Amino acid sequence: MPYEGRAAVLNEAGRDVELEDITLEDPGPGEVLVKMVASGVCHTDLHVKNMNGMGMAFPILLGHEGAGIIEAVGEGVTNLKPGDPVVIAYRAPCEQCPACLRGDPRRCWVALRPKQRIRRKRDGALLAQVLRCGTFSTHTIVHAKAAIKMPAEMPLDKACLIACGVITGVGAALNTAPVFAGANVAVFGCGGVGISVIQGAKLAHAKRIIAVDLSERKLEWAKDFGATDVVNASEGDPVARVREIADGVGVDFAYEAVGIPKTIEQAIASLAYAGTAVHIGLPEDEQHVNLNFGNMDTGVYWNKATIKVCHCGDALPSNDFPLLAQLYLQGQLKLDEMVTATTTLDQVNEAFHAMEGGDVLRSVILF
């Protein structure tokens, strides 16, 4: 039977998000229908809005950081049933690409997706779902393997954060470039993802975790989540200050969670010998980074720097999402403190404005 709901939709390039009535088909084979409980408001959705859809066809159903309750399952789905609480993953491994076939699903680049089954009610137009999710909606349809079951005691208004920002940051520090115990770590950019990197580095028992940002408020937040030192990048050369704090030689790991060339270059220049820099922040189209290879102190060649890119924390959601939920339930992962505002579906534009102003770590839409 068809389902009906409401959703935050980008109808055309250059327009604000609009609330639309939607219709949803029954979930198909290997798919599930999820009734949303909560969705985090992530910078990626703002990028989709500001970058005219990022190549997606309009109309676009926003949202990809969501949690909810299974309402219906499609043919062949045996691991989930109506009533199960789930977090939606945007990178469920396909099991068919070269990475999956060689036994490395964390490097899958062909994530499973549902068939397009959600329509704008007023004209029947099919909605594209951001990152195969579409969680700014009362209901959505996703691939069953992208719906990760949560413990019954896990609050879904906190669990939704695991879906993107938290797994991206924690995963960067535990999966993409695993921090070793006693390491010196720098984190450039202390929004939701950067704060999660700090939490991941703390879980890995880093010796120093140096938070770098332009905002004193974010630096205060960083200390609350485990940063041992903070550097305000507006008050001098952040690279020199990071290297000074890190025993005068630089950090073993530098994570860049902003997505602009300057901070990527700073992260790389902050490394100690044989250190690793990880780029996490989503860049804009046609951005370029200038690297100094020849400097004897900080050049990529002489410093034997490694540069990595992190997508979604190189996560294996079926394994990592329940792990993060358990860490939260054990008091080792802070999620409550990351929610600095709650909002409603009809206030998505206001939530984007708050994000652009740096006033929130995470806004969470409650349904």
Coordinates of C-alpha atoms in Angstrom, one line a residue:
M1 CA 0.0 0.0 0.0
P2 CA 1.3 3.6 -0.6
Y3 CA 2.4 5.7 2.3
E4 CA 2.3 9.4 2.8
G5 CA 4.5 11.8 4.7
R6 CA 6.2 15.2 4.7
A7 CA 9.7 16.1 3.7
A8 CA 12.2 18.9 3.4
V9 CA 12.9 19.2 -0.3
L10 CA 15.2 21.2 -2.6
N11 CA 12.9 21.8 -5.6
E12 CA 15.2 24.0 -7.7
A13 CA 18.8 25.3 -7.7
G14 CA 19.2 28.6 -5.7
R15 CA 16.0 28.1 -3.7
D16 CA 15.6 27.5 0.0
V17 CA 14.4 24.2 1.4
E18 CA 10.6 23.7 1.1
L19 CA 8.3 21.4 3.0
E20 CA 6.4 19.1 0.7
D21 CA 3.9 16.3 1.0
I22 CA 5.3 13.1 -0.3
T23 CA 4.1 9.6 -1.3
L24 CA 6.2 6.4 -0.8
E25 CA 5.7 3.1 -2.5
D26 CA 6.0 -0.2 -0.6
P27 CA 9.7 -1.1 -0.1
G28 CA 11.0 -3.4 -2.8
P29 CA 13.2 -6.5 -2.5
G30 CA 16.0 -5.9 -0.1
E31 CA 14.6 -2.6 1.0
V32 CA 13.0 -1.2 4.2
L33 CA 10.6 1.6 5.0
V34 CA 11.8 3.6 8.0
K35 CA 9.6 6.0 10.1
M36 CA 12.1 8.7 11.1
V37 CA 12.6 9.6 14.7
A38 CA 15.5 12.0 14.4
S39 CA 18.0 13.4 11.9
G40 CA 21.1 15.4 12.4
V41 CA 21.7 18.5 10.2
C42 CA 25.0 18.0 8.6
H43 CA 27.3 20.2 6.5
T44 CA 27.0 17.9 3.5
D45 CA 23.3 18.7 3.2
L46 CA 24.2 22.4 3.3
H47 CA 26.8 21.8 0.6
V48 CA 24.1 20.1 -1.6
K49 CA 22.0 23.2 -1.1
N50 CA 24.8 25.7 -1.7
M51 CA 26.3 23.9 -4.7
N52 CA 23.1 23.6 -6.6
G53 CA 22.5 19.9 -5.9
M54 CA 26.1 18.7 -6.3
G55 CA 25.2 17.0 -9.5
M56 CA 22.0 15.4 -8.3
A57 CA 18.7 15.8 -10.2
F58 CA 16.1 18.0 -8.7
P59 CA 13.9 17.7 -6.7
I60 CA 16.1 16.5 -3.9
L61 CA 15.2 15.0 -0.6
L62 CA 17.8 16.2 1.9
G63 CA 19.2 14.4 5.0
H64 CA 21.5 11.5 5.6
E65 CA 22.2 11.4 9.3
G66 CA 19.1 9.7 10.6
A67 CA 17.6 7.1 12.9
G68 CA 14.1 5.7 13.1
I69 CA 11.9 2.7 13.4
I70 CA 11.3 0.0 10.7
E71 CA 7.7 0.3 9.5
A72 CA 7.8 -2.2 6.7
V73 CA 10.3 -4.6 5.0
G74 CA 10.5 -5.7 1.4
E75 CA 10.8 -9.2 -0.1
G76 CA 13.9 -11.2 1.1
V77 CA 14.6 -9.0 4.2
T78 CA 15.1 -11.3 7.1
N79 CA 17.5 -9.4 9.4
L80 CA 15.0 -6.6 10.2
K81 CA 11.3 -6.5 11.2
P82 CA 8.7 -3.8 11.9
G83 CA 9.4 -2.1 15.2
D84 CA 13.2 -2.5 15.1
P85 CA 15.2 0.7 15.9
V86 CA 17.8 1.5 13.3
V87 CA 20.4 4.1 12.3
I88 CA 20.7 4.7 8.5
A89 CA 24.1 4.3 6.9
Y90 CA 25.0 6.0 3.6
R91 CA 27.8 3.6 2.8
A92 CA 26.5 0.0 3.0
P93 CA 29.1 -2.1 1.1
C94 CA 28.0 -3.5 -2.3
E95 CA 29.8 -6.8 -1.9
Q96 CA 30.5 -6.8 -5.7
C97 CA 33.2 -4.1 -6.3
P98 CA 36.9 -5.0 -6.5
A99 CA 37.4 -3.8 -2.9
C100 CA 34.6 -5.9 -1.5
L101 CA 35.6 -8.9 -3.6
R102 CA 39.2 -8.8 -2.2
G103 CA 37.7 -8.8 1.3
D104 CA 38.1 -5.0 2.1
P105 CA 34.5 -3.7 2.4
R106 CA 35.7 -0.6 4.2
R107 CA 37.1 0.6 0.8
C108 CA 33.8 -0.1 -1.1
W109 CA 33.0 2.7 -3.5
V110 CA 29.7 1.4 -4.8
A111 CA 27.4 1.7 -1.9
L112 CA 24.0 -0.1 -2.0
R113 CA 21.0 2.0 -2.9
P114 CA 17.3 1.6 -3.0
K115 CA 15.2 2.1 -6.1
Q116 CA 13.7 5.6 -6.3
R117 CA 10.3 5.1 -4.6
I118 CA 9.6 8.5 -3.0
R119 CA 7.6 11.1 -4.9
R120 CA 6.5 14.7 -4.5
K121 CA 2.8 14.3 -4.0
R122 CA 1.6 17.4 -5.9
D123 CA 3.0 16.2 -9.3
G124 CA 4.4 12.7 -8.8
A125 CA 8.0 13.8 -9.4
L126 CA 10.6 11.3 -8.2
L127 CA 12.8 12.6 -5.4
A128 CA 16.6 12.0 -5.4
Q129 CA 17.8 11.0 -1.9
V130 CA 20.9 12.6 -0.6
L131 CA 23.6 9.9 -0.2
R132 CA 20.9 7.3 -0.8
C133 CA 19.2 8.2 2.5
G134 CA 16.8 11.2 2.5
T135 CA 16.3 11.5 6.2
F136 CA 14.7 15.0 6.3
S137 CA 11.4 13.3 6.0
T138 CA 8.8 11.7 8.2
H139 CA 9.5 8.4 6.3
T140 CA 12.2 7.2 3.9
I141 CA 13.1 4.0 2.0
V142 CA 16.6 2.6 2.1
H143 CA 18.5 -0.6 1.3
A144 CA 18.0 -3.1 4.2
K145 CA 21.8 -3.4 4.6
A146 CA 21.9 0.4 5.2
A147 CA 19.6 0.1 8.2
I148 CA 21.7 -0.9 11.1
K149 CA 19.8 -2.2 14.1
M150 CA 20.4 -0.4 17.4
P151 CA 20.2 -1.7 21.0
A152 CA 16.7 -1.2 22.5
E153 CA 18.1 1.1 25.2
M154 CA 19.9 3.4 22.7
P155 CA 18.1 6.8 22.4
L156 CA 17.5 7.5 18.7
D157 CA 17.8 11.2 19.0
K158 CA 21.4 10.7 19.9
A159 CA 22.0 7.6 17.8
C160 CA 21.3 9.5 14.6
L161 CA 24.6 11.4 15.0
I162 CA 26.5 8.1 14.6
A163 CA 25.3 7.9 10.9
C164 CA 27.7 10.6 9.6
G165 CA 29.5 13.2 11.7
V166 CA 30.4 10.9 14.6
I167 CA 31.5 7.8 12.6
T168 CA 33.4 10.1 10.1
G169 CA 35.4 11.7 12.9
V170 CA 35.9 8.7 15.2
G171 CA 36.5 6.5 12.2
A172 CA 39.2 8.8 10.8
A173 CA 41.1 8.3 14.1
L174 CA 40.4 4.6 14.4
N175 CA 40.1 3.3 10.8
T176 CA 41.5 5.7 8.2
A177 CA 44.8 6.5 10.1
P178 CA 44.6 4.6 13.4
V179 CA 46.1 6.7 16.2
F180 CA 48.5 4.7 18.3
A181 CA 48.7 5.0 22.1
G182 CA 50.9 7.9 23.2
A183 CA 50.7 9.7 19.8
N184 CA 50.6 13.4 19.3
V185 CA 47.5 14.4 17.4
A186 CA 46.2 17.7 15.9
V187 CA 42.7 18.4 14.7
F188 CA 42.1 21.3 12.4
G189 CA 38.4 22.4 12.6
C190 CA 36.4 21.7 15.7
G191 CA 32.8 21.4 14.4
G192 CA 30.9 18.1 14.8
V193 CA 33.3 16.0 12.7
G194 CA 36.4 17.5 14.3
I195 CA 35.0 17.0 17.8
S196 CA 34.4 13.4 16.9
V197 CA 38.0 13.0 15.7
I198 CA 39.0 14.3 19.2
Q199 CA 36.8 11.7 20.8
G200 CA 38.4 9.0 18.6
A201 CA 41.9 10.1 19.4
K202 CA 41.0 10.0 23.1
L203 CA 39.6 6.5 22.8
A204 CA 42.9 5.4 21.1
H205 CA 44.8 6.9 24.1
A206 CA 46.6 9.7 22.3
K207 CA 49.1 11.6 24.5
R208 CA 48.3 15.0 23.2
I209 CA 45.2 16.1 21.3
I210 CA 45.7 19.6 19.9
A211 CA 42.5 21.4 18.7
V212 CA 42.9 24.1 16.1
D213 CA 40.1 26.5 15.2
L214 CA 39.3 30.2 14.7
S215 CA 36.4 30.1 17.2
E216 CA 37.0 30.4 20.9
R217 CA 33.6 28.8 21.5
K218 CA 34.6 25.7 19.4
L219 CA 37.9 25.5 21.2
E220 CA 36.1 25.4 24.5
W221 CA 33.9 22.6 23.2
A222 CA 37.0 20.8 22.1
K223 CA 38.4 20.8 25.6
D224 CA 35.1 19.4 26.9
F225 CA 35.5 16.5 24.5
G226 CA 39.1 15.6 25.2
A227 CA 41.5 18.1 23.7
T228 CA 44.6 18.5 25.9
D229 CA 45.7 21.8 24.1
V230 CA 44.0 24.4 21.9
V231 CA 45.3 26.8 19.3
N232 CA 43.4 29.8 18.0
A233 CA 44.5 30.0 14.4
S234 CA 43.6 33.7 14.3
E235 CA 46.4 34.5 16.9
G236 CA 49.5 33.7 14.9
D237 CA 50.9 30.8 13.0
P238 CA 49.0 27.7 13.9
V239 CA 51.5 25.4 12.4
A240 CA 54.4 26.8 14.5
R241 CA 52.2 26.6 17.6
V242 CA 51.2 23.0 17.0
R243 CA 54.8 21.9 16.3
E244 CA 55.9 23.7 19.5
I245 CA 53.3 22.0 21.6
A246 CA 54.1 18.6 20.1
D247 CA 57.6 18.4 21.5
G248 CA 58.9 20.9 19.0
V249 CA 58.9 18.3 16.2
G250 CA 55.2 18.1 15.1
V251 CA 52.4 15.7 15.4
D252 CA 52.1 12.0 14.4
F253 CA 48.6 12.6 13.0
A254 CA 46.9 15.7 11.7
Y255 CA 43.2 15.5 10.8
E256 CA 41.7 18.3 8.7
A257 CA 37.9 18.7 9.1
V258 CA 37.3 22.0 7.4
G259 CA 37.7 21.3 3.7
I260 CA 39.7 24.3 2.5
P261 CA 43.2 24.3 0.9
K262 CA 44.7 26.4 3.7
T263 CA 43.9 24.1 6.5
I264 CA 44.9 21.0 4.5
E265 CA 48.3 22.6 3.9
Q266 CA 48.6 23.5 7.6
A267 CA 47.8 20.0 8.7
I268 CA 50.5 18.6 6.4
A269 CA 53.0 21.2 7.6
S270 CA 52.3 20.3 11.2
L271 CA 53.5 16.7 10.9
A272 CA 56.5 15.1 12.6
Y273 CA 58.8 12.9 10.6
A274 CA 56.7 10.0 9.0
G275 CA 53.5 11.5 10.2
T276 CA 50.1 11.2 8.6
A277 CA 47.7 13.9 7.5
V278 CA 44.1 13.0 6.9
H279 CA 41.7 15.2 4.8
I280 CA 38.1 14.8 6.0
G281 CA 36.3 18.1 5.2
L282 CA 34.2 18.2 2.0
P283 CA 36.0 20.5 -0.5
E284 CA 34.3 22.6 -3.1
D285 CA 34.7 21.9 -6.8
E286 CA 38.0 22.8 -8.4
Q287 CA 39.9 23.4 -5.2
H288 CA 43.7 22.9 -5.3
V289 CA 46.3 22.4 -2.6
N290 CA 49.9 23.6 -2.8
L291 CA 52.4 21.3 -1.2
N292 CA 56.0 22.1 -0.3
F293 CA 58.0 18.9 -1.1
G294 CA 61.5 20.3 -0.6
N295 CA 61.6 22.1 2.7
M296 CA 64.0 20.3 5.0
D297 CA 61.8 20.7 8.1
T298 CA 58.2 20.4 6.9
G299 CA 58.4 19.4 3.2
V300 CA 56.5 16.3 2.1
Y301 CA 59.6 14.5 0.8
W302 CA 62.1 15.2 3.6
N303 CA 59.4 14.8 6.3
K304 CA 58.2 11.5 4.7
A305 CA 54.6 12.6 5.0
T306 CA 51.7 10.4 4.3
I307 CA 48.4 12.0 3.1
K308 CA 45.1 10.2 3.3
V309 CA 41.5 11.0 2.5
C310 CA 38.7 9.9 4.8
H311 CA 35.2 9.1 3.6
C312 CA 32.7 8.3 6.3
G313 CA 35.4 7.2 8.6
D314 CA 36.2 4.3 6.3
A315 CA 33.4 2.6 8.2
L316 CA 31.9 -0.8 8.1
P317 CA 28.5 0.2 9.4
S318 CA 27.3 -3.2 10.4
N319 CA 30.3 -3.5 12.7
D320 CA 31.0 0.1 13.7
F321 CA 27.6 1.6 14.4
P322 CA 26.7 -1.0 17.1
L323 CA 30.2 -0.5 18.5
L324 CA 29.7 3.3 18.8
A325 CA 26.3 2.7 20.4
Q326 CA 27.9 0.5 23.0
L327 CA 30.6 3.0 23.7
Y328 CA 27.9 5.6 24.3
L329 CA 26.0 3.3 26.6
Q330 CA 29.2 2.6 28.5
G331 CA 29.8 6.3 28.9
Q332 CA 33.0 6.3 26.7
L333 CA 31.5 8.3 23.8
K334 CA 29.8 11.6 24.3
L335 CA 26.7 12.2 22.1
D336 CA 24.3 14.1 24.4
E337 CA 26.7 16.9 24.6
M338 CA 27.1 17.2 20.8
V339 CA 23.4 18.1 20.4
T340 CA 23.5 21.9 20.9
A341 CA 20.0 22.5 19.4
T342 CA 16.9 20.6 18.5
T343 CA 14.5 21.7 15.8
T344 CA 11.6 20.6 13.6
L345 CA 11.3 19.7 10.0
D346 CA 9.9 23.1 9.0
Q347 CA 12.9 24.8 10.5
V348 CA 15.6 23.3 8.3
N349 CA 16.6 26.6 6.7
E350 CA 17.1 28.1 10.2
A351 CA 19.2 25.2 11.2
F352 CA 21.4 25.7 8.1
H353 CA 21.8 29.4 9.0
A354 CA 22.8 28.4 12.6
M355 CA 25.4 26.0 11.2
E356 CA 26.9 28.7 8.8
G357 CA 27.2 31.0 11.8
G358 CA 29.1 28.4 13.9
D359 CA 26.6 28.5 16.7
V360 CA 26.0 24.8 16.9
L361 CA 27.9 21.5 17.0
R362 CA 24.8 19.6 15.8
S363 CA 21.2 20.5 15.4
V364 CA 18.9 17.5 15.5
I365 CA 15.5 17.4 13.8
L366 CA 12.9 15.6 15.9
F367 CA 9.9 14.1 14.2

